[in-house]
Amino acid sequence: MFPLLRTLAVSMLSLTLMSAATLPDPSSFPVQPDLPDPLRFLSGAPVKTQRDWNNRRRPELKQLFEHYMYGALPARPDRITFETTGTHQDFLNGLGTLRTVTIVCGRTDPTRIQLMVVTPNAVKGRAPVFLAMNFCGNHTVSDDPRIPLTEGWLYKSCAGCVDNHATDASRGSQKQDWPIDEILRRGYAFATFCSTDIDSDRGDVSDGIRAREDRSAGRAVEPANRGTIAAWAWGFHRCVDFLAKDRSIDPKRIAAVGHSRNGKTALLAAAFDERIALAIPHQAGCGGTAPSRGTIGESTARINAAFPHWFNGAFKQFTNAPARLPFDQHCLVALVAPRPVLFSNAQEDQWANPSGQFDVLKAADPVYRFLKADGLDATQMPAEGVLVRSRLGYYIRPGKHSMTAGDWGVFLDFADAQLK
Ligand code: GCU
């Protein structure tokens, strides 16, 4: 065994976690070309019991992901308030009730998250809910004028954006891709928030929760050590704070959904918060559902170069040596275990490495079995259009990188199989 790790093996038997300061330098990790065994501690010692897994290996993996990749998730604020700014029972011709809620996080200089919640009027009890983070604002998923326009910075590519800000022209611009009516008809509630309320996707500017953290700690903004994905995951958690207490929502059936960078976020959010019952990271790829060691599509080097602010500074040390990572993304899936996860993909989206993602699920499967749960009921990637609906689910369709109403049909089928 690697000498440093042998020393750690001994100490890890008696203590649960190392302090961040004593975690090894990335250069001291051995090169492991294959996906590391999730059922071994960093020390190399085997995880022998479910108790080991729950009390020691899960906390260790969380610490490793925060320390070497995503950066620490921001702390839960000491004060959170929910302000309902509108309730409309006639949404989509009475199919659902629309509520607009502002989640105010923190006392001074708070982060404000606009959450849109739609519950199905036909469901009398508590409804399961899809919670999705969107790119362009809540006002783009429906053209209902009662949904407030997103106020913060938005991507230029968002329809109707002027100077990186929403205008009325953006209302409903993506509604064809968000079939809220179908979601309601199938008995689910739907909630969404915009990533930009948490942290705009620019590493170098002073906005968002990370900038607030920097200000209160008296630190300078460090673009390459920003941890934007972890900040967004914190945003999911704050929305769950609301949903888990809402009387029309079933707190045991909250699904987190996101596309691409938002999918990376949805998986991280589920890994770190057991209130999330199902994770659907759609076409998330590198830094999410694809292996960091992957050889197809986006590499760790490419993602670190193009999006340095998504991860922390330590992750940059794996740029040219991803095989030194003491974990890979199957360990993030394993943190969700035994809860269900669906990886969905598109054939032409090789940038997201669909076959590598299947390998990630296969490598997470032993943890599900260890926890006496079903895992991935497939040994090979399914044919296009065929949903593997086991606890670890997989889907690939023809076509490109996008999230369509058809994809939502698959999310619903998977949720029916796993949450009902
Ligand atoms: C880029 C990036 C991906 C990311 C995608 C997206 O393509 O390389 O990692 O998933 O943007 O978020 O749309």
Tab-separated table of C-alpha atoms and ligand atoms in Angstrom:
chain	number	residue	atom	x	y	z
A	1	MET	CA	0.000	0.000	0.000
A	2	PHE	CA	1.099	3.569	-0.650
A	3	PRO	CA	3.070	4.525	2.535
A	4	LEU	CA	1.218	7.736	3.284
A	5	LEU	CA	-2.068	5.945	2.851
A	6	ARG	CA	-0.943	3.156	5.184
A	7	THR	CA	-0.353	5.712	7.903
A	8	LEU	CA	-3.747	7.164	7.221
A	9	ALA	CA	-5.282	3.675	7.338
A	10	VAL	CA	-4.347	3.345	10.944
A	11	SER	CA	-5.595	6.739	11.965
A	12	MET	CA	-8.783	6.445	9.947
A	13	LEU	CA	-9.839	3.411	11.898
A	14	SER	CA	-10.207	5.511	14.959
A	15	LEU	CA	-11.332	8.851	13.639
A	16	THR	CA	-14.064	9.712	11.234
A	17	LEU	CA	-12.657	12.598	9.238
A	18	MET	CA	-9.349	14.281	8.746
A	19	SER	CA	-9.222	18.013	9.044
A	20	ALA	CA	-9.069	19.663	5.648
A	21	ALA	CA	-5.573	20.911	6.427
A	22	THR	CA	-4.235	17.370	6.799
A	23	LEU	CA	-5.730	15.956	3.625
A	24	PRO	CA	-2.953	14.823	1.275
A	25	ASP	CA	-1.650	16.976	-1.534
A	26	PRO	CA	-3.049	15.833	-4.918
A	27	SER	CA	0.437	15.018	-6.178
A	28	SER	CA	0.812	12.380	-3.464
A	29	PHE	CA	-2.135	10.318	-4.653
A	30	PRO	CA	-1.323	7.217	-6.671
A	31	VAL	CA	-2.344	7.072	-10.325
A	32	GLN	CA	-5.427	4.852	-10.582
A	33	PRO	CA	-6.404	4.467	-14.237
A	34	ASP	CA	-9.615	2.605	-13.319
A	35	LEU	CA	-12.489	4.013	-11.321
A	36	PRO	CA	-11.475	3.695	-7.632
A	37	ASP	CA	-13.362	1.194	-5.490
A	38	PRO	CA	-16.087	3.195	-3.735
A	39	LEU	CA	-16.240	0.589	-0.987
A	40	ARG	CA	-12.721	1.342	0.224
A	41	PHE	CA	-11.786	4.223	2.454
A	42	LEU	CA	-9.141	6.688	1.326
A	43	SER	CA	-6.803	4.658	3.540
A	44	GLY	CA	-7.396	1.571	1.412
A	45	ALA	CA	-9.283	-0.209	4.200
A	46	PRO	CA	-12.502	-1.932	3.123
A	47	VAL	CA	-15.937	-0.645	4.053
A	48	LYS	CA	-17.259	-3.672	5.915
A	49	THR	CA	-20.679	-2.738	7.199
A	50	GLN	CA	-23.554	-0.450	6.288
A	51	ARG	CA	-22.691	1.449	9.412
A	52	ASP	CA	-19.164	1.994	8.059
A	53	TRP	CA	-20.694	3.282	4.879
A	54	ASN	CA	-23.194	5.608	6.492
A	55	ASN	CA	-21.130	6.917	9.370
A	56	ARG	CA	-17.651	7.032	7.910
A	57	ARG	CA	-17.338	6.472	4.173
A	58	ARG	CA	-20.191	8.829	3.178
A	59	PRO	CA	-18.799	11.708	5.269
A	60	GLU	CA	-15.325	10.962	3.926
A	61	LEU	CA	-16.499	11.064	0.302
A	62	LYS	CA	-18.377	14.291	0.882
A	63	GLN	CA	-15.274	15.816	2.359
A	64	LEU	CA	-13.137	14.617	-0.557
A	65	PHE	CA	-15.536	15.999	-3.161
A	66	GLU	CA	-15.641	19.353	-1.418
A	67	HIS	CA	-11.912	19.509	-0.820
A	68	TYR	CA	-10.583	18.341	-4.181
A	69	MET	CA	-13.277	19.274	-6.663
A	70	TYR	CA	-16.348	21.372	-5.984
A	71	GLY	CA	-15.307	23.537	-3.046
A	72	ALA	CA	-17.354	23.630	0.143
A	73	LEU	CA	-21.077	24.145	-0.189
A	74	PRO	CA	-22.037	27.448	1.431
A	75	ALA	CA	-23.411	27.060	4.940
A	76	ARG	CA	-27.135	26.933	5.575
A	77	PRO	CA	-28.029	30.504	6.514
A	78	ASP	CA	-28.996	31.109	10.126
A	79	ARG	CA	-32.202	32.721	8.943
A	80	ILE	CA	-34.400	31.798	5.981
A	81	THR	CA	-37.779	33.325	5.272
A	82	PHE	CA	-40.311	32.471	2.604
A	83	GLU	CA	-42.429	35.263	1.146
A	84	THR	CA	-45.290	34.154	-1.049
A	85	THR	CA	-45.779	36.940	-3.563
A	86	GLY	CA	-48.655	35.393	-5.513
A	87	THR	CA	-51.131	32.470	-5.439
A	88	HIS	CA	-53.217	31.745	-8.552
A	89	GLN	CA	-55.496	28.728	-8.676
A	90	ASP	CA	-56.334	29.196	-12.331
A	91	PHE	CA	-52.896	28.440	-13.761
A	92	LEU	CA	-53.047	26.632	-17.131
A	93	ASN	CA	-56.844	26.867	-17.210
A	94	GLY	CA	-57.202	25.523	-13.696
A	95	LEU	CA	-54.947	22.515	-14.126
A	96	GLY	CA	-52.701	23.791	-11.376
A	97	THR	CA	-52.142	26.406	-8.708
A	98	LEU	CA	-49.237	28.738	-9.341
A	99	ARG	CA	-47.351	30.222	-6.437
A	100	THR	CA	-44.463	32.621	-6.659
A	101	VAL	CA	-42.228	32.597	-3.609
A	102	THR	CA	-39.142	34.564	-2.633
A	103	ILE	CA	-36.720	32.635	-0.453
A	104	VAL	CA	-34.698	35.126	1.547
A	105	CYS	CA	-31.442	33.563	2.762
A	106	GLY	CA	-29.501	35.385	5.450
A	107	ARG	CA	-30.072	38.463	7.582
A	108	THR	CA	-27.931	41.167	6.080
A	109	ASP	CA	-27.159	41.288	2.382
A	110	PRO	CA	-29.385	38.226	1.798
A	111	THR	CA	-29.496	36.004	-1.276
A	112	ARG	CA	-32.991	36.057	-2.747
A	113	ILE	CA	-34.174	33.053	-4.722
A	114	GLN	CA	-37.343	33.347	-6.791
A	115	LEU	CA	-39.080	29.978	-6.652
A	116	MET	CA	-42.022	29.170	-8.898
A	117	VAL	CA	-44.203	26.352	-7.567
A	118	VAL	CA	-47.095	24.773	-9.432
A	119	THR	CA	-49.219	22.102	-7.764
A	120	PRO	CA	-51.781	19.904	-9.524
A	121	ASN	CA	-55.343	20.880	-8.588
A	122	ALA	CA	-56.599	17.341	-9.255
A	123	VAL	CA	-54.350	15.858	-6.542
A	124	LYS	CA	-56.014	16.098	-3.166
A	125	GLY	CA	-53.113	14.965	-0.981
A	126	ARG	CA	-49.458	15.878	-1.151
A	127	ALA	CA	-47.965	15.685	-4.616
A	128	PRO	CA	-44.485	14.493	-5.565
A	129	VAL	CA	-42.506	17.334	-7.105
A	130	PHE	CA	-39.864	17.924	-9.752
A	131	LEU	CA	-37.538	20.719	-8.670
A	132	ALA	CA	-35.500	22.008	-11.613
A	133	MET	CA	-32.865	24.687	-11.911
A	134	ASN	CA	-33.279	26.651	-15.130
A	135	PHE	CA	-30.852	28.741	-17.199
A	136	CYS	CA	-32.921	31.686	-18.406
A	137	GLY	CA	-35.458	32.506	-15.712
A	138	ASN	CA	-38.733	31.170	-14.350
A	139	HIS	CA	-40.581	33.470	-16.717
A	140	THR	CA	-39.258	31.504	-19.712
A	141	VAL	CA	-40.862	28.156	-18.797
A	142	SER	CA	-44.400	29.550	-19.103
A	143	ASP	CA	-45.851	32.693	-20.654
A	144	ASP	CA	-48.088	33.408	-17.661
A	145	PRO	CA	-47.446	37.132	-17.026
A	146	ARG	CA	-47.824	36.669	-13.269
A	147	ILE	CA	-44.423	35.001	-13.059
A	148	PRO	CA	-41.919	37.729	-12.107
A	149	LEU	CA	-39.140	38.415	-14.607
A	150	THR	CA	-35.747	37.262	-13.379
A	151	GLU	CA	-33.876	40.334	-12.208
A	152	GLY	CA	-30.250	39.185	-12.217
A	153	TRP	CA	-27.663	38.646	-14.937
A	154	LEU	CA	-28.637	36.148	-17.652
A	155	TYR	CA	-26.783	34.455	-20.485
A	156	LYS	CA	-26.821	36.435	-23.733
A	157	SER	CA	-28.151	33.333	-25.479
A	158	CYS	CA	-31.422	33.542	-23.519
A	159	ALA	CA	-34.169	34.700	-25.866
A	160	GLY	CA	-35.290	38.282	-25.325
A	161	CYS	CA	-32.259	39.203	-23.236
A	162	VAL	CA	-31.075	42.799	-23.482
A	163	ASP	CA	-27.751	43.666	-21.841
A	164	ASN	CA	-27.812	40.264	-20.132
A	165	HIS	CA	-31.158	41.007	-18.510
A	166	ALA	CA	-34.634	39.622	-19.073
A	167	THR	CA	-37.327	41.578	-20.855
A	168	ASP	CA	-40.998	40.787	-21.414
A	169	ALA	CA	-39.967	39.419	-24.809
A	170	SER	CA	-38.424	36.422	-23.013
A	171	ARG	CA	-41.689	35.296	-21.445
A	172	GLY	CA	-42.529	31.733	-22.369
A	173	SER	CA	-39.570	31.476	-24.733
A	174	GLN	CA	-38.802	27.924	-23.576
A	175	LYS	CA	-42.280	26.711	-22.757
A	176	GLN	CA	-42.212	24.046	-25.471
A	177	ASP	CA	-39.369	22.340	-23.570
A	178	TRP	CA	-41.061	22.455	-20.161
A	179	PRO	CA	-44.373	20.545	-20.432
A	180	ILE	CA	-45.811	21.744	-17.128
A	181	ASP	CA	-49.335	20.759	-18.205
A	182	GLU	CA	-48.251	17.148	-18.762
A	183	ILE	CA	-46.363	17.101	-15.451
A	184	LEU	CA	-49.512	18.262	-13.635
A	185	ARG	CA	-51.758	15.817	-15.501
A	186	ARG	CA	-49.537	12.982	-14.384
A	187	GLY	CA	-50.010	14.007	-10.773
A	188	TYR	CA	-46.740	15.795	-10.096
A	189	ALA	CA	-46.029	19.278	-8.861
A	190	PHE	CA	-43.365	21.352	-10.564
A	191	ALA	CA	-40.994	23.895	-9.061
A	192	THR	CA	-38.201	25.849	-10.664
A	193	PHE	CA	-35.622	28.519	-9.928
A	194	CYS	CA	-32.937	30.235	-11.967
A	195	SER	CA	-29.230	29.568	-11.347
A	196	THR	CA	-28.440	33.234	-11.677
A	197	ASP	CA	-30.319	34.048	-8.454
A	198	ILE	CA	-27.639	32.087	-6.630
A	199	ASP	CA	-24.519	32.837	-8.605
A	200	SER	CA	-24.221	34.175	-12.118
A	201	ASP	CA	-22.121	31.981	-14.360
A	202	ARG	CA	-19.192	34.388	-14.532
A	203	GLY	CA	-16.247	33.551	-12.367
A	204	ASP	CA	-14.794	36.995	-12.173
A	205	VAL	CA	-17.601	39.189	-10.909
A	206	SER	CA	-18.730	40.203	-7.489
A	207	ASP	CA	-22.240	38.887	-7.359
A	208	GLY	CA	-24.014	35.934	-5.843
A	209	ILE	CA	-23.570	33.829	-2.759
A	210	ARG	CA	-19.858	33.230	-3.316
A	211	ALA	CA	-19.147	36.956	-3.518
A	212	ARG	CA	-21.155	37.458	-0.324
A	213	GLU	CA	-19.103	34.775	1.375
A	214	ASP	CA	-15.902	36.422	0.146
A	215	ARG	CA	-17.045	39.821	1.364
A	216	SER	CA	-17.997	38.606	4.798
A	217	ALA	CA	-14.707	36.712	5.173
A	218	GLY	CA	-12.736	39.702	3.872
A	219	ARG	CA	-11.303	37.630	0.979
A	220	ALA	CA	-10.609	38.697	-2.591
A	221	VAL	CA	-12.703	37.079	-5.341
A	222	GLU	CA	-10.714	34.174	-6.746
A	223	PRO	CA	-12.224	33.176	-10.084
A	224	ALA	CA	-10.458	29.818	-10.308
A	225	ASN	CA	-11.480	28.882	-6.770
A	226	ARG	CA	-15.100	29.925	-6.916
A	227	GLY	CA	-17.036	26.657	-6.734
A	228	THR	CA	-20.066	27.815	-8.673
A	229	ILE	CA	-21.591	24.330	-9.028
A	230	ALA	CA	-21.509	23.832	-5.257
A	231	ALA	CA	-23.099	27.260	-4.832
A	232	TRP	CA	-25.911	26.281	-7.191
A	233	ALA	CA	-26.351	23.002	-5.284
A	234	TRP	CA	-26.837	25.090	-2.149
A	235	GLY	CA	-29.601	26.852	-4.090
A	236	PHE	CA	-31.366	23.521	-4.628
A	237	HIS	CA	-31.155	22.915	-0.896
A	238	ARG	CA	-32.757	26.236	-0.051
A	239	CYS	CA	-35.647	25.455	-2.395
A	240	VAL	CA	-35.978	22.046	-0.716
A	241	ASP	CA	-36.211	23.923	2.601
A	242	PHE	CA	-39.406	25.452	1.270
A	243	LEU	CA	-40.842	22.399	-0.508
A	244	ALA	CA	-40.196	19.984	2.367
A	245	LYS	CA	-42.384	22.119	4.644
A	246	ASP	CA	-45.122	22.911	2.166
A	247	ARG	CA	-48.453	21.242	2.854
A	248	SER	CA	-49.225	20.458	-0.787
A	249	ILE	CA	-45.890	18.744	-1.455
A	250	ASP	CA	-44.852	15.231	-0.428
A	251	PRO	CA	-41.522	15.832	1.351
A	252	LYS	CA	-40.479	12.236	0.687
A	253	ARG	CA	-40.812	12.557	-3.074
A	254	ILE	CA	-38.748	15.546	-4.163
A	255	ALA	CA	-36.861	14.998	-7.443
A	256	ALA	CA	-33.967	17.263	-8.490
A	257	VAL	CA	-33.607	17.890	-12.224
A	258	GLY	CA	-31.171	19.853	-14.332
A	259	HIS	CA	-29.743	19.952	-17.817
A	260	SER	CA	-26.022	19.950	-18.516
A	261	ARG	CA	-24.201	22.219	-16.014
A	262	ASN	CA	-27.492	22.332	-14.147
A	263	GLY	CA	-27.526	18.520	-14.211
A	264	LYS	CA	-24.065	18.393	-12.659
A	265	THR	CA	-25.596	20.580	-9.971
A	266	ALA	CA	-28.697	18.412	-9.503
A	267	LEU	CA	-26.539	15.344	-8.868
A	268	LEU	CA	-24.292	17.147	-6.399
A	269	ALA	CA	-27.347	18.553	-4.636
A	270	ALA	CA	-28.852	15.070	-4.246
A	271	ALA	CA	-25.538	13.603	-3.088
A	272	PHE	CA	-25.350	16.148	-0.278
A	273	ASP	CA	-28.994	16.248	0.788
A	274	GLU	CA	-30.971	13.141	1.629
A	275	ARG	CA	-34.233	15.037	1.432
A	276	ILE	CA	-33.888	14.746	-2.347
A	277	ALA	CA	-35.510	11.434	-3.258
A	278	LEU	CA	-34.508	11.206	-6.911
A	279	ALA	CA	-31.808	12.805	-9.048
A	280	ILE	CA	-32.169	13.383	-12.783
A	281	PRO	CA	-28.967	14.885	-14.140
A	282	HIS	CA	-29.755	15.178	-17.854
A	283	GLN	CA	-26.803	15.198	-20.283
A	284	ALA	CA	-24.611	16.429	-17.452
A	285	GLY	CA	-21.277	15.035	-18.671
A	286	CYS	CA	-17.839	15.941	-17.320
A	287	GLY	CA	-17.808	17.276	-13.780
A	288	GLY	CA	-21.187	15.603	-13.175
A	289	THR	CA	-22.172	12.238	-14.587
A	290	ALA	CA	-19.197	11.401	-16.827
A	291	PRO	CA	-15.934	10.105	-15.388
A	292	SER	CA	-13.248	12.732	-14.781
A	293	ARG	CA	-10.886	10.037	-16.085
A	294	GLY	CA	-12.987	9.805	-19.265
A	295	THR	CA	-11.421	9.686	-22.704
A	296	ILE	CA	-14.492	10.589	-24.752
A	297	GLY	CA	-15.799	14.138	-25.084
A	298	GLU	CA	-14.958	16.837	-22.562
A	299	SER	CA	-11.875	16.130	-20.441
A	300	THR	CA	-10.975	17.409	-17.010
A	301	ALA	CA	-8.350	19.597	-18.686
A	302	ARG	CA	-10.921	21.136	-21.040
A	303	ILE	CA	-13.506	21.815	-18.371
A	304	ASN	CA	-10.942	23.345	-16.013
A	305	ALA	CA	-9.701	25.602	-18.789
A	306	ALA	CA	-13.110	26.695	-20.059
A	307	PHE	CA	-15.009	26.882	-16.756
A	308	PRO	CA	-12.422	27.365	-13.997
A	309	HIS	CA	-15.001	28.980	-11.727
A	310	TRP	CA	-17.231	25.875	-11.621
A	311	PHE	CA	-14.753	24.025	-9.385
A	312	ASN	CA	-12.262	24.890	-6.688
A	313	GLY	CA	-8.551	25.584	-6.925
A	314	ALA	CA	-7.531	22.062	-5.867
A	315	PHE	CA	-9.338	20.513	-8.833
A	316	LYS	CA	-6.942	22.352	-11.139
A	317	GLN	CA	-4.172	20.152	-9.785
A	318	PHE	CA	-5.860	17.180	-11.428
A	319	THR	CA	-6.036	18.903	-14.815
A	320	ASN	CA	-3.287	16.794	-16.309
A	321	ALA	CA	-3.635	13.886	-13.926
A	322	PRO	CA	-7.315	13.035	-13.420
A	323	ALA	CA	-6.271	9.437	-12.684
A	324	ARG	CA	-4.858	10.708	-9.399
A	325	LEU	CA	-8.298	11.667	-8.162
A	326	PRO	CA	-9.056	9.493	-5.126
A	327	PHE	CA	-12.669	9.244	-6.353
A	328	ASP	CA	-14.607	9.612	-9.550
A	329	GLN	CA	-18.182	10.487	-10.337
A	330	HIS	CA	-19.512	6.999	-9.486
A	331	CYS	CA	-18.709	7.957	-5.889
A	332	LEU	CA	-21.006	10.962	-6.227
A	333	VAL	CA	-23.777	8.639	-7.423
A	334	ALA	CA	-22.926	6.315	-4.532
A	335	LEU	CA	-23.557	9.210	-2.147
A	336	VAL	CA	-27.121	9.269	-3.460
A	337	ALA	CA	-27.543	5.525	-2.739
A	338	PRO	CA	-29.955	3.915	-2.088
A	339	ARG	CA	-32.041	6.662	-3.681
A	340	PRO	CA	-32.782	6.442	-7.429
A	341	VAL	CA	-30.778	8.279	-10.095
A	342	LEU	CA	-31.458	8.574	-13.826
A	343	PHE	CA	-28.727	9.472	-16.315
A	344	SER	CA	-30.332	10.514	-19.592
A	345	ASN	CA	-28.425	11.309	-22.751
A	346	ALA	CA	-28.477	11.969	-26.476
A	347	GLN	CA	-26.556	10.075	-29.117
A	348	GLU	CA	-25.074	13.134	-30.811
A	349	ASP	CA	-24.034	14.631	-27.492
A	350	GLN	CA	-20.726	12.760	-27.293
A	351	TRP	CA	-19.235	15.781	-25.508
A	352	ALA	CA	-21.116	14.505	-22.439
A	353	ASN	CA	-19.652	10.983	-22.891
A	354	PRO	CA	-22.836	8.857	-22.749
A	355	SER	CA	-20.957	5.538	-22.689
A	356	GLY	CA	-18.620	6.741	-19.923
A	357	GLN	CA	-21.720	7.717	-17.974
A	358	PHE	CA	-23.008	4.172	-18.275
A	359	ASP	CA	-19.684	2.967	-16.829
A	360	VAL	CA	-20.145	5.395	-13.947
A	361	LEU	CA	-23.500	3.800	-13.115
A	362	LYS	CA	-22.002	0.322	-13.353
A	363	ALA	CA	-19.275	1.357	-10.916
A	364	ALA	CA	-21.827	2.839	-8.484
A	365	ASP	CA	-23.976	-0.302	-8.597
A	366	PRO	CA	-21.938	-2.270	-5.982
A	367	VAL	CA	-22.727	0.389	-3.389
A	368	TYR	CA	-26.456	0.045	-4.052
A	369	ARG	CA	-26.166	-3.758	-3.719
A	370	PHE	CA	-24.083	-3.320	-0.557
A	371	LEU	CA	-26.940	-1.269	0.865
A	372	LYS	CA	-29.366	-4.037	-0.179
A	373	ALA	CA	-31.020	-1.886	-2.801
A	374	ASP	CA	-31.523	-2.573	-6.492
A	375	GLY	CA	-28.908	-0.977	-8.686
A	376	LEU	CA	-28.461	-0.972	-12.445
A	377	ASP	CA	-30.390	-3.781	-14.146
A	378	ALA	CA	-28.390	-3.679	-17.346
A	379	THR	CA	-24.937	-4.820	-18.291
A	380	GLN	CA	-24.869	-2.977	-21.605
A	381	MET	CA	-26.134	0.378	-22.758
A	382	PRO	CA	-29.757	0.089	-23.889
A	383	ALA	CA	-30.865	0.752	-27.456
A	384	GLU	CA	-31.863	4.335	-28.279
A	385	GLY	CA	-35.233	5.256	-26.847
A	386	VAL	CA	-35.337	2.374	-24.324
A	387	LEU	CA	-35.472	3.434	-20.666
A	388	VAL	CA	-33.624	1.296	-18.117
A	389	ARG	CA	-35.948	1.948	-15.198
A	390	SER	CA	-34.050	0.210	-12.394
A	391	ARG	CA	-32.985	2.171	-9.296
A	392	LEU	CA	-29.964	3.322	-11.270
A	393	GLY	CA	-31.599	4.306	-14.538
A	394	TYR	CA	-30.198	5.064	-17.948
A	395	TYR	CA	-31.621	6.453	-21.153
A	396	ILE	CA	-30.263	7.567	-24.489
A	397	ARG	CA	-32.236	9.021	-27.369
A	398	PRO	CA	-31.269	10.107	-30.850
A	399	GLY	CA	-30.464	13.772	-31.326
A	400	LYS	CA	-28.481	16.556	-29.766
A	401	HIS	CA	-27.664	18.298	-26.523
A	402	SER	CA	-30.988	19.750	-25.345
A	403	MET	CA	-33.763	19.153	-22.844
A	404	THR	CA	-37.076	18.590	-24.600
A	405	ALA	CA	-40.661	17.822	-23.702
A	406	GLY	CA	-39.906	14.249	-24.849
A	407	ASP	CA	-37.141	14.035	-22.261
A	408	TRP	CA	-39.595	15.148	-19.595
A	409	GLY	CA	-41.837	12.247	-20.673
A	410	VAL	CA	-38.944	9.921	-19.794
A	411	PHE	CA	-38.332	11.706	-16.458
A	412	LEU	CA	-42.015	11.167	-15.632
A	413	ASP	CA	-41.874	7.474	-16.584
A	414	PHE	CA	-38.799	7.011	-14.417
A	415	ALA	CA	-40.372	8.862	-11.502
A	416	ASP	CA	-43.524	6.719	-11.864
A	417	ALA	CA	-41.344	3.618	-11.667
A	418	GLN	CA	-39.230	4.766	-8.744
A	419	LEU	CA	-41.324	7.123	-6.622
A	420	LYS	CA	-44.836	5.730	-6.845
B	1	GCU	C1	-20.401	23.229	-22.112
B	1	GCU	C2	-19.556	22.492	-21.102
B	1	GCU	C3	-20.313	21.331	-20.475
B	1	GCU	C4	-21.657	21.776	-19.978
B	1	GCU	C5	-22.403	22.496	-21.059
B	1	GCU	C6	-23.732	23.111	-20.625
B	1	GCU	O1	-20.605	22.428	-23.227
B	1	GCU	O2	-18.385	22.073	-21.743
B	1	GCU	O3	-19.578	20.789	-19.405
B	1	GCU	O4	-22.387	20.680	-19.496
B	1	GCU	O5	-21.619	23.576	-21.532
B	1	GCU	O6	-23.934	23.370	-19.447
B	1	GCU	O7	-24.550	23.371	-21.490
